[in-house]
Coordinates of C-alpha atoms in Angstrom, one line a residue:
V23 CA 16.5 -5.6 20.9
D24 CA 17.5 -7.1 24.2
E25 CA 18.1 -10.6 22.7
F26 CA 19.6 -9.9 19.3
S27 CA 22.7 -8.1 18.1
K28 CA 21.2 -7.1 14.7
I29 CA 17.6 -7.0 13.3
Y30 CA 16.9 -6.6 9.6
I31 CA 13.4 -5.8 8.5
F32 CA 12.3 -5.6 4.9
H33 CA 8.8 -4.2 4.8
L34 CA 6.9 -5.2 1.7
R35 CA 3.6 -3.4 2.6
G36 CA 0.3 -4.8 1.1
N37 CA -2.0 -4.0 4.0
Q38 CA -5.5 -4.4 2.5
R39 CA -7.3 -3.8 5.8
T40 CA -7.1 -0.1 4.9
Q41 CA -9.2 2.2 2.7
G42 CA -8.8 4.8 0.0
E43 CA -5.5 6.5 -0.6
T44 CA -3.8 4.6 2.3
S45 CA -4.8 1.3 0.6
R46 CA -3.5 2.4 -2.7
K47 CA -0.1 3.4 -1.1
E48 CA 0.2 -0.1 0.4
G49 CA 0.2 -1.5 -3.1
G50 CA -0.1 -5.2 -4.2
K51 CA -0.6 -8.2 -1.9
I52 CA 2.6 -10.3 -1.9
F53 CA 0.6 -13.6 -1.7
G54 CA -2.1 -12.4 -4.0
S55 CA -5.7 -13.1 -2.9
G56 CA -4.3 -15.3 -0.1
S57 CA -3.2 -12.3 2.0
R58 CA -4.7 -9.1 3.3
S59 CA -2.1 -8.4 5.9
P60 CA 1.1 -6.5 5.3
I61 CA 4.2 -8.7 4.7
S62 CA 7.7 -8.3 5.9
I63 CA 10.9 -10.3 5.7
N64 CA 12.6 -10.4 9.1
I65 CA 16.1 -11.6 9.8
L66 CA 17.3 -11.6 13.5
V67 CA 21.0 -12.2 14.3
R68 CA 22.1 -13.4 17.8
N69 CA 25.9 -13.0 18.0
P70 CA 27.2 -12.9 21.6
N71 CA 30.6 -11.7 20.2
S72 CA 29.2 -8.7 18.3
P73 CA 29.8 -5.2 19.7
D74 CA 26.3 -4.3 18.5
N75 CA 23.2 -4.9 20.6
G76 CA 19.7 -4.5 19.2
K77 CA 20.8 -2.6 16.1
I78 CA 17.7 -2.2 13.8
F79 CA 18.0 -2.0 10.1
F80 CA 14.8 -1.2 8.2
H81 CA 13.9 -0.9 4.6
D82 CA 10.4 0.1 3.4
I83 CA 9.7 -0.9 -0.2
G84 CA 7.7 2.2 -1.0
D85 CA 4.3 3.4 -2.1
Y86 CA 2.0 2.4 -4.9
L87 CA 3.9 -0.7 -6.1
D88 CA 2.0 -3.7 -7.4
R89 CA 2.9 -7.3 -6.5
N90 CA 5.1 -7.9 -9.6
Q91 CA 7.1 -4.7 -9.0
K92 CA 7.7 -5.7 -5.3
L93 CA 8.9 -9.2 -6.2
S94 CA 11.2 -7.7 -8.9
I95 CA 12.8 -5.4 -6.3
V96 CA 13.3 -8.4 -3.9
E97 CA 14.9 -10.4 -6.8
N98 CA 17.2 -7.5 -7.7
F99 CA 18.4 -6.9 -4.1
K100 CA 19.1 -10.6 -3.6
S101 CA 20.3 -10.3 -0.1
I102 CA 21.0 -8.1 2.9
A103 CA 24.3 -7.2 1.3
G104 CA 22.5 -6.1 -1.9
I105 CA 20.5 -3.6 0.1
F106 CA 23.7 -2.4 1.8
A107 CA 25.3 -2.0 -1.6
K108 CA 22.6 0.4 -2.7
N109 CA 22.6 2.2 0.7
K110 CA 18.9 1.5 1.2
W111 CA 19.0 0.4 4.9
R112 CA 17.7 2.9 7.5
I113 CA 18.9 2.5 11.1
L114 CA 15.9 2.9 13.4
K115 CA 16.3 4.4 16.9
P116 CA 13.3 3.6 19.1
D117 CA 11.8 6.7 20.9
E118 CA 11.0 7.1 24.5
N119 CA 7.7 5.2 23.9
N120 CA 9.7 2.3 22.4
D121 CA 8.1 2.9 19.0
W122 CA 10.4 1.8 16.2
V123 CA 8.3 3.1 13.3
N124 CA 5.1 5.3 13.2
Q125 CA 6.7 7.6 15.8
G126 CA 4.4 10.4 16.8
E127 CA 5.1 14.1 16.3
K128 CA 6.7 15.5 19.4
D129 CA 4.9 18.9 19.0
F130 CA 1.6 17.1 19.6
S131 CA 2.1 17.1 23.4
K132 CA 2.2 20.9 23.3
Y133 CA -1.5 21.2 22.4
I134 CA -4.4 21.0 24.8
A135 CA -6.1 17.6 25.1
V136 CA -9.8 17.2 24.4
G137 CA -10.0 15.1 27.6
N138 CA -7.7 13.5 30.2
K139 CA -9.1 11.2 32.9
K140 CA -5.6 10.0 34.0
D141 CA -4.4 13.4 35.1
K142 CA -7.2 15.4 36.8
K143 CA -5.0 18.5 37.1
A144 CA -4.1 18.7 33.4
S145 CA -5.8 21.3 31.3
Q146 CA -8.5 19.8 29.0
I147 CA -11.2 21.2 26.7
F148 CA -14.1 19.1 27.8
V149 CA -15.5 18.8 31.4
N150 CA -16.4 15.2 30.9
Y151 CA -16.7 12.6 28.1
A152 CA -18.0 9.1 27.6
L153 CA -17.0 5.8 26.2
G154 CA -19.5 4.7 23.5
I155 CA -22.4 2.5 24.8
N156 CA -21.1 -1.0 25.5
T157 CA -24.1 -3.3 25.7
N158 CA -22.5 -6.8 25.6
R159 CA -25.9 -7.9 24.1
D160 CA -26.4 -5.9 20.9
F161 CA -28.9 -8.2 19.3
W162 CA -31.1 -7.9 22.4
V163 CA -31.0 -4.2 23.3
Y164 CA -30.8 -2.9 19.7
N165 CA -33.4 -3.5 17.0
K166 CA -34.8 -1.8 13.9
S167 CA -38.3 -2.6 15.1
T168 CA -39.6 -1.2 18.4
I169 CA -42.2 -3.9 18.5
E170 CA -39.6 -6.7 18.2
L171 CA -37.3 -4.9 20.7
R172 CA -39.9 -4.8 23.4
K173 CA -40.9 -8.4 22.8
N174 CA -37.2 -9.5 23.0
M175 CA -36.6 -7.5 26.2
T176 CA -39.8 -8.7 27.8
R177 CA -38.6 -12.2 27.3
M178 CA -35.2 -11.5 28.7
I179 CA -36.6 -9.6 31.7
S180 CA -39.0 -12.4 32.5
T181 CA -36.1 -15.0 32.3
Y182 CA -33.9 -12.8 34.5
N183 CA -36.6 -12.3 37.1
E184 CA -37.3 -16.0 37.2
C185 CA -33.7 -16.5 38.1
V186 CA -34.0 -13.9 40.9
E187 CA -37.2 -15.5 42.2
K188 CA -35.6 -19.0 42.4
G189 CA -32.6 -17.6 44.2
F190 CA -30.2 -18.7 41.5
N191 CA -26.6 -17.5 41.5
K192 CA -24.6 -17.0 38.3
T193 CA -23.6 -20.7 38.1
Q194 CA -27.2 -21.8 38.5
S195 CA -28.8 -19.3 36.2
I196 CA -30.7 -20.1 33.0
K197 CA -28.1 -20.3 30.2
D198 CA -30.3 -20.6 27.1
E199 CA -29.2 -17.8 24.9
S200 CA -32.6 -17.7 23.1
L201 CA -34.0 -16.5 26.5
I202 CA -31.2 -14.3 28.0
K203 CA -27.7 -13.0 27.4
W204 CA -25.6 -12.7 30.5
S205 CA -22.7 -10.3 31.3
S206 CA -20.7 -9.7 34.4
S207 CA -22.8 -6.6 35.3
L208 CA -26.1 -8.5 34.9
E209 CA -24.7 -11.4 37.0
S210 CA -23.8 -8.9 39.7
S211 CA -27.4 -7.7 39.7
L212 CA -28.6 -11.3 40.0
E213 CA -26.2 -11.9 43.0
K214 CA -27.7 -8.9 44.7
K215 CA -31.3 -10.2 43.9
I216 CA -32.2 -7.0 42.1
R217 CA -35.4 -7.4 40.1
A218 CA -35.9 -5.9 36.7
V219 CA -39.0 -3.8 36.1
D220 CA -40.7 -4.5 32.8
E221 CA -43.0 -1.4 33.1
N222 CA -40.0 1.0 33.0
Q223 CA -39.0 0.1 29.5
V224 CA -37.4 3.2 27.8
V225 CA -36.8 2.8 24.1
L226 CA -35.2 5.7 22.1
N227 CA -33.5 6.3 18.9
S228 CA -29.7 5.8 18.8
L229 CA -26.7 5.7 16.4
Y230 CA -25.4 2.1 16.1
R231 CA -22.9 2.6 13.2
P232 CA -22.1 5.6 11.0
Y233 CA -25.3 6.7 9.3
D234 CA -27.2 3.8 10.9
K235 CA -30.0 4.7 13.3
T236 CA -31.8 2.1 15.3
N237 CA -33.9 1.6 18.5
L238 CA -32.1 1.1 21.8
F239 CA -33.4 -0.3 25.1
Y240 CA -32.0 2.5 27.2
D241 CA -31.7 0.8 30.6
R242 CA -28.8 0.7 33.1
M243 CA -29.3 -2.9 34.1
F244 CA -29.3 -4.4 30.6
I245 CA -26.6 -2.2 29.1
H246 CA -23.3 -3.6 30.3
R247 CA -21.3 -0.4 30.5
F248 CA -23.5 2.7 30.6
G249 CA -20.8 5.1 31.7
Q250 CA -21.4 8.8 31.5
W251 CA -24.4 8.7 29.1
P252 CA -27.0 9.6 31.8
K253 CA -25.2 12.9 32.0
I254 CA -25.2 13.5 28.3
F255 CA -28.7 12.1 27.3
P256 CA -30.5 11.7 30.6
Q257 CA -34.0 11.9 29.0
K258 CA -35.7 10.7 25.9
S259 CA -36.4 14.3 25.0
T260 CA -32.8 15.6 25.6
Q261 CA -31.4 17.8 22.9
N262 CA -27.6 17.5 22.7
L263 CA -24.6 17.0 20.4
V264 CA -21.6 14.8 20.8
I265 CA -18.3 14.7 18.8
L266 CA -17.5 11.0 18.4
V267 CA -13.9 10.1 17.8
C268 CA -11.9 6.9 17.3
G269 CA -10.4 5.4 20.5
I270 CA -6.8 4.4 21.0
G271 CA -5.6 1.7 18.6
A272 CA -7.7 2.7 15.6
K273 CA -6.1 2.0 12.2
S274 CA -7.2 5.4 10.9
F275 CA -8.7 8.4 12.7
S276 CA -12.1 10.0 12.0
A277 CA -14.8 12.0 13.8
L278 CA -18.6 12.1 13.5
L279 CA -21.2 14.4 15.1
S280 CA -24.3 12.8 16.7
N281 CA -27.4 14.1 18.4
Q282 CA -28.2 10.7 19.9
P283 CA -26.6 8.2 22.2
A284 CA -24.0 6.3 20.2
D285 CA -22.7 2.7 20.4
L286 CA -19.1 1.9 21.3
Q287 CA -18.3 1.0 17.6
V288 CA -19.8 3.9 15.8
M289 CA -16.2 4.9 15.9
F290 CA -13.6 2.2 16.8
N291 CA -13.8 1.9 20.6
G292 CA -15.2 5.4 20.3
Q293 CA -15.2 8.3 22.8
A294 CA -18.0 10.9 22.9
F295 CA -17.4 14.6 23.8
P296 CA -20.6 16.5 24.5
L297 CA -21.6 20.1 23.9
K298 CA -23.7 20.0 27.1
L299 CA -23.9 18.0 30.3
F300 CA -26.8 17.5 32.6
E301 CA -26.6 17.4 36.4
E302 CA -29.4 15.6 38.1
N303 CA -31.5 17.6 40.6
L304 CA -32.0 15.6 43.8
I305 CA -35.5 14.1 43.9
E306 CA -37.1 11.0 45.3
G307 CA -36.4 7.9 43.4
G308 CA -33.6 6.9 41.0
L309 CA -32.0 8.3 38.0
F310 CA -34.3 6.5 35.6
D311 CA -37.6 7.0 37.5
N312 CA -38.4 10.2 35.6
L313 CA -36.9 9.9 32.1
N314 CA -39.6 11.9 30.5
S315 CA -39.6 14.9 33.0
D316 CA -37.9 18.1 31.8
D317 CA -37.4 19.6 35.3
D318 CA -35.1 17.0 36.9
Y319 CA -31.8 18.3 35.4
T320 CA -29.6 21.3 35.3
E321 CA -27.8 22.0 32.0
I322 CA -24.1 22.9 32.1
D323 CA -21.5 23.6 29.4
G324 CA -19.6 20.5 28.1
I325 CA -16.6 22.8 27.3
S326 CA -14.6 23.8 30.3
D327 CA -13.9 27.4 31.3
D328 CA -10.2 26.5 31.1
G329 CA -10.6 25.1 27.6
L330 CA -12.2 28.3 26.4
A331 CA -9.6 30.5 28.2
H332 CA -6.8 28.5 26.5
F333 CA -8.0 29.6 23.1
Q334 CA -9.0 33.1 24.2
S335 CA -5.4 33.7 25.2
T336 CA -4.4 33.1 21.6
Y337 CA -7.0 35.4 20.2
L338 CA -6.9 38.3 22.6
G339 CA -9.7 40.8 22.1
K340 CA -11.7 38.5 19.8
Q341 CA -15.2 37.4 20.7
F342 CA -16.3 33.8 20.3
T343 CA -18.4 31.3 22.3
K344 CA -17.9 27.8 23.6
E345 CA -20.2 26.6 20.8
D346 CA -17.9 28.3 18.3
L347 CA -15.0 26.4 19.9
F348 CA -17.0 23.1 19.8
Y349 CA -17.4 23.4 16.0
Y350 CA -13.8 24.6 15.6
I351 CA -12.7 21.3 17.1
Y352 CA -15.0 19.4 14.7
G353 CA -13.5 21.3 11.8
I354 CA -9.9 20.6 12.9
L355 CA -10.6 16.9 13.3
H356 CA -11.6 16.8 9.7
S357 CA -8.5 18.5 8.4
P358 CA -6.5 16.1 6.1
E359 CA -3.4 17.9 7.2
Y360 CA -4.1 17.4 10.9
K361 CA -5.0 13.7 10.4
E362 CA -2.0 12.9 8.3
R363 CA 0.5 14.9 10.3
F364 CA -0.6 13.4 13.7
Q365 CA -1.9 10.0 12.5
N366 CA 0.7 8.2 14.7
N367 CA -0.2 10.3 17.8
L368 CA -3.9 9.8 17.2
S369 CA -3.5 6.0 17.2
K370 CA -2.0 6.2 20.7
E371 CA -3.9 8.9 22.5
L372 CA -7.0 11.1 22.3
P373 CA -6.9 14.2 20.1
R374 CA -5.1 17.3 21.1
I375 CA -6.2 20.6 19.5
P376 CA -3.8 23.2 18.2
A377 CA -4.8 26.9 18.1
V378 CA -4.2 28.1 14.5
P379 CA -2.3 31.4 14.4
Q380 CA -4.9 33.5 12.7
F381 CA -8.3 34.2 14.2
E382 CA -9.8 34.3 10.7
D383 CA -8.7 30.7 10.2
F384 CA -10.1 29.8 13.6
M385 CA -13.5 31.1 12.6
A386 CA -13.1 29.4 9.1
F387 CA -12.6 26.0 10.8
S388 CA -15.5 26.8 13.1
E389 CA -17.9 27.6 10.3
A390 CA -16.7 24.5 8.3
G391 CA -17.3 22.4 11.5
R392 CA -20.9 23.8 11.7
K393 CA -21.6 23.0 8.0
L394 CA -20.1 19.5 8.5
G395 CA -22.1 19.0 11.7
D396 CA -25.3 20.0 10.0
L397 CA -24.7 17.5 7.2
H398 CA -23.7 14.7 9.5
V399 CA -26.5 15.1 12.0
N400 CA -29.3 15.9 9.6
Y401 CA -28.3 13.5 6.9
E402 CA -31.9 12.0 6.7
T403 CA -33.2 15.3 5.4
V404 CA -30.6 16.3 2.7
E405 CA -31.6 16.1 -0.9
P406 CA -31.1 12.5 -2.3
F407 CA -28.5 12.4 -5.0
N408 CA -30.1 11.8 -8.4
V409 CA -28.7 8.5 -9.4
D410 CA -29.7 6.7 -12.6
F411 CA -31.9 3.6 -12.3
K412 CA -31.4 0.7 -14.7
E413 CA -35.1 0.1 -14.7
G414 CA -36.1 3.6 -15.6
D415 CA -39.6 4.5 -14.5
F416 CA -40.7 2.5 -11.4
R417 CA -44.4 3.0 -11.9
L418 CA -44.9 0.1 -14.3
L419 CA -42.7 -2.2 -12.2
M420 CA -44.7 -1.4 -9.0
A421 CA -48.1 -2.2 -10.6
D422 CA -48.4 -5.6 -9.0
K423 CA -46.4 -5.0 -5.8
T424 CA -47.0 -3.0 -2.6
P425 CA -44.3 -0.4 -1.8
E426 CA -43.2 -2.6 1.1
Q427 CA -42.6 -5.5 -1.3
F428 CA -41.0 -3.3 -4.0
Y429 CA -38.5 -1.5 -1.8
R430 CA -37.7 -4.4 0.5
V431 CA -33.9 -4.7 0.9
T432 CA -32.1 -7.8 2.3
K433 CA -28.5 -7.0 1.2
M434 CA -27.2 -4.5 -1.3
K435 CA -24.2 -5.4 -3.5
F436 CA -21.9 -3.8 -6.0
G437 CA -22.1 -4.5 -9.7
G438 CA -19.4 -6.5 -11.5
K439 CA -17.8 -9.7 -10.1
R440 CA -16.1 -10.4 -6.8
G441 CA -12.6 -9.1 -6.9
S442 CA -13.5 -6.6 -9.7
E443 CA -16.5 -4.9 -8.3
D444 CA -18.1 -1.9 -10.1
K445 CA -18.8 0.6 -7.4
T446 CA -20.6 2.9 -9.8
T447 CA -23.4 0.3 -9.8
V448 CA -25.2 -0.9 -6.7
I449 CA -27.9 -3.6 -6.9
Y450 CA -30.4 -2.6 -4.3
N451 CA -32.7 -5.6 -4.7
G452 CA -34.3 -7.7 -7.5
N453 CA -36.3 -4.6 -8.6
I454 CA -33.8 -1.8 -8.4
T455 CA -30.3 -1.2 -9.6
M456 CA -28.6 2.2 -9.1
Q457 CA -26.1 3.3 -11.8
N458 CA -23.6 6.1 -12.4
I459 CA -22.8 6.5 -8.7
P460 CA -19.9 9.0 -8.6
M461 CA -16.7 7.3 -7.5
E462 CA -15.6 10.4 -5.6
A463 CA -18.5 9.8 -3.1
Y464 CA -16.4 6.9 -1.8
D465 CA -13.6 9.3 -0.8
Y466 CA -15.6 10.2 2.4
I467 CA -14.1 7.7 4.9
V468 CA -15.6 7.4 8.4
N469 CA -14.4 4.8 10.9
G470 CA -12.2 3.1 8.4
R471 CA -14.5 2.8 5.4
P472 CA -16.6 4.9 3.0
A473 CA -19.8 6.1 4.5
L474 CA -21.7 4.6 1.6
E475 CA -20.4 1.2 2.5
W476 CA -21.6 1.5 6.0
V477 CA -25.1 2.1 4.6
M478 CA -24.8 -1.0 2.4
E479 CA -23.5 -3.1 5.4
R480 CA -26.3 -2.0 7.8
Q481 CA -29.4 -1.8 5.6
V482 CA -29.8 -5.6 5.7
V483 CA -31.9 -8.4 7.2
K484 CA -29.8 -10.4 9.7
T485 CA -30.6 -13.2 12.2
D486 CA -28.4 -13.9 15.2
K487 CA -27.8 -17.7 15.5
K488 CA -27.6 -17.9 19.3
S489 CA -30.6 -15.8 20.2
G490 CA -32.7 -16.4 17.1
I491 CA -33.4 -12.6 16.9
T492 CA -33.8 -11.1 13.5
N493 CA -32.9 -7.5 12.9
D494 CA -34.6 -6.2 9.8
A495 CA -33.7 -2.8 8.3
N496 CA -37.1 -2.7 6.6
D497 CA -38.8 -2.5 10.0
Y498 CA -37.2 0.8 10.8
A499 CA -38.2 2.1 7.3
N500 CA -41.8 1.0 7.8
E501 CA -42.4 1.6 11.5
T502 CA -40.2 4.6 12.4
M503 CA -39.8 6.4 9.1
N504 CA -43.2 5.4 7.5
D505 CA -41.4 5.1 4.2
P506 CA -40.6 1.7 2.7
A507 CA -38.1 3.4 0.3
Y508 CA -36.1 4.8 3.3
P509 CA -33.0 2.5 2.8
L510 CA -32.8 3.4 -0.9
K511 CA -33.2 7.2 -0.2
L512 CA -30.7 6.8 2.6
F513 CA -28.0 5.6 0.2
Q514 CA -28.8 8.4 -2.2
R515 CA -28.7 11.0 0.7
V516 CA -25.4 9.7 1.9
I517 CA -24.0 10.2 -1.6
T518 CA -24.9 13.8 -1.2
V519 CA -23.5 14.0 2.3
S520 CA -20.2 12.4 1.1
L521 CA -19.8 14.7 -1.9
E522 CA -20.6 17.8 0.2
T523 CA -18.4 16.7 3.0
M524 CA -15.4 16.3 0.7
K525 CA -16.0 19.8 -0.8
I526 CA -15.9 21.4 2.7
V527 CA -12.9 19.3 3.8
N528 CA -10.9 20.0 0.7
N529 CA -11.4 23.8 1.3
L530 CA -10.3 23.9 4.9
P531 CA -7.5 26.3 5.7
A532 CA -3.9 25.2 6.3
L533 CA -3.1 24.7 10.0
G534 CA -0.2 27.1 9.9
I535 CA 1.4 25.5 12.9

């Protein structure tokens, strides 16, 4: 806008890096299978004699149009003048944030923020919150097998300590990525000649992606950015809940409840808001010297007194707890109305939470949040959805195979052909094909894709080329769950979770704001 007198933008949509209804609205891809990105025609005019400066003309072709319909519209308009003739140009006025399109709702700023670390004096609901765990060495510190995880980390710790003993600095250190994966934080420990202690290995269950549990080497030295997690899950036995939300820049907003430490990309650049926080009692030794002790921490509320008072001022005389408010927030964050109305705000800042006018609706959102939370945390115990199996009765097929062989999964795939997949059919492995999967199960989107597709992506066998480390979903099934059929049942259970989630979401009250 500083350089050009006029700017014409003809937005043809076609963004296929989206999911569900958003993807359908984007319509056909202008360049067919050769493009997944949205396409626009941009004409920029630099005329030093023009009285105009940075005047922006914008035309959005519209929702649900296929490729041929879009090209027909382009052909009919013919030119900039053709769009003027039909009065289809919209003049854009950038807002105070210099946004041309996707401008946020101004009312959003009136609501209380879930958290604000930039302005310590601002009112906020949560006392503290954490960026998701950022390891910088996922293949090393995460693994479906506790046995393989310990072997891998023993190898890395031995290599690291060898570098310490030889007095290496970061330029001299061993660079072989089959032995060690460096990061700036680990290089800093090397420069300080801090030894790693192999005997203090703490391995616990964690959430790596939506509906994907794995084992994590929970150690400050080998997790690149540990952040506030020692205050949220300080011990292996700690019972807590966190609301995970997408961070700034996410293409679509979603939230997920977890009762375990969570990776940075469970949600896109995710942030975690805890129900409880734990303050360390001063004892001899360091923070991780007594991970299995129950007496080293004092439990405090994750929701601030100011946060509770903010909502109490709306519902004078009504009784509710910080836990009720915690689940109210989780319910609000699942409201389709909330996510659609404030989608542009949520792509630029952390959520702000309105107080719905009626206390009955407050409690309805809170109860819905509890139900959703129970589904999303305890998904491994819900009833598996009764899909049809192409093979019928498994007993004859299993006659000459062990359960470990019969249920072994390497990569699930949809039925049909590439480009015209049949999502009602999922080929689990060479022995098992699921059929008649309800399409509405794919409507439950979390972190940009259906929860079911997260299961398909993560229940695999994958080897990292640089480290040579293999991560095998069957190891988690056999070692941790003691059930070779766990990946199959997980898919069926997440069908149930998806269907039940959408029932609750579709019956949430209107915001009324």
